[in-house]
Coordinates of C-alpha atoms in Angstrom, one line a residue:
M1 CA -26.8 -7.8 14.3
S2 CA -23.5 -7.5 12.4
L3 CA -21.6 -4.5 11.5
A4 CA -18.5 -3.7 9.5
V5 CA -16.0 -0.8 9.9
S6 CA -13.5 0.2 7.1
I7 CA -10.7 2.6 7.9
S8 CA -8.5 4.1 5.2
V9 CA -5.1 5.4 6.3
N10 CA -2.7 7.3 4.0
R11 CA 1.1 7.0 3.9
A12 CA 1.4 9.8 6.4
G13 CA -0.7 7.9 8.9
H14 CA -3.7 10.2 8.6
I15 CA -7.2 8.8 8.4
C16 CA -8.6 9.6 5.0
G17 CA -11.8 7.6 5.3
L18 CA -14.0 5.8 7.8
T19 CA -17.2 4.0 7.0
K20 CA -19.5 1.9 9.3
R21 CA -22.2 -0.4 8.0
G22 CA -24.7 -2.1 10.2
G23 CA -27.4 -1.1 12.6
S24 CA -25.6 -1.4 16.0
G25 CA -23.4 1.3 17.5
L26 CA -19.8 1.2 18.6
D27 CA -18.2 2.5 21.8
Q28 CA -15.7 5.3 21.2
S29 CA -12.9 3.2 22.8
V30 CA -13.5 0.4 20.3
I31 CA -13.3 2.8 17.4
L32 CA -10.1 4.3 18.7
D33 CA -8.6 0.8 19.1
M34 CA -9.6 0.0 15.5
I35 CA -8.0 3.2 14.3
S36 CA -4.8 2.3 16.1
V37 CA -4.7 -1.2 14.5
A38 CA -5.4 0.3 11.1
K39 CA -2.5 2.7 11.4
H40 CA -0.1 -0.1 12.5
V41 CA -1.3 -2.5 9.8
S42 CA -1.2 0.1 7.0
E43 CA 2.4 1.1 7.9
T44 CA 3.5 -2.5 7.8
L45 CA 1.7 -3.2 4.6
M46 CA 3.1 0.0 2.9
N47 CA 6.6 -0.9 3.9
K48 CA 6.2 -4.4 2.4
L49 CA 4.7 -3.0 -0.8
D50 CA 7.5 -0.5 -1.1
S51 CA 10.0 -3.4 -0.8
K52 CA 8.2 -5.4 -3.4
I53 CA 8.0 -2.4 -5.8
S54 CA 11.7 -1.6 -5.3
A55 CA 12.6 -5.3 -6.0
A56 CA 10.5 -5.3 -9.1
E57 CA 12.0 -2.1 -10.4
A58 CA 15.5 -3.5 -9.8
C59 CA 14.6 -6.6 -11.8
E60 CA 13.3 -4.4 -14.6
D61 CA 16.6 -2.5 -14.5
D62 CA 18.6 -5.7 -14.6
F63 CA 16.4 -6.9 -17.5
S64 CA 17.1 -3.8 -19.6
I65 CA 20.8 -3.9 -18.9
V66 CA 21.0 -7.6 -20.0
Y67 CA 18.6 -7.5 -22.9
G68 CA 18.8 -3.9 -23.9
S69 CA 21.9 -4.4 -25.8
L70 CA 20.2 -7.0 -28.0
F71 CA 17.9 -4.3 -29.3
K72 CA 20.3 -1.4 -29.5
V73 CA 20.1 0.6 -32.6
E74 CA 23.3 2.2 -33.8
E75 CA 23.2 5.6 -35.5
K76 CA 24.6 5.9 -39.0
T77 CA 27.2 8.6 -39.4

């Protein structure tokens, strides 16, 4: 039989969801190992995502500095 386990971990490292599908059971030590891996992977993934988001936001800022002046509307006095 096959089974699948999904573990959701939030930014604080807390488990916010755990589901198991399939008919067979799991030993407690296996589940604890899975949780440990999920916490490690989620931290690594979130750090990479934060870096990508920061880089994208920096590019947007650069874009608006360079091209923003092209569309600048001057007020009439």
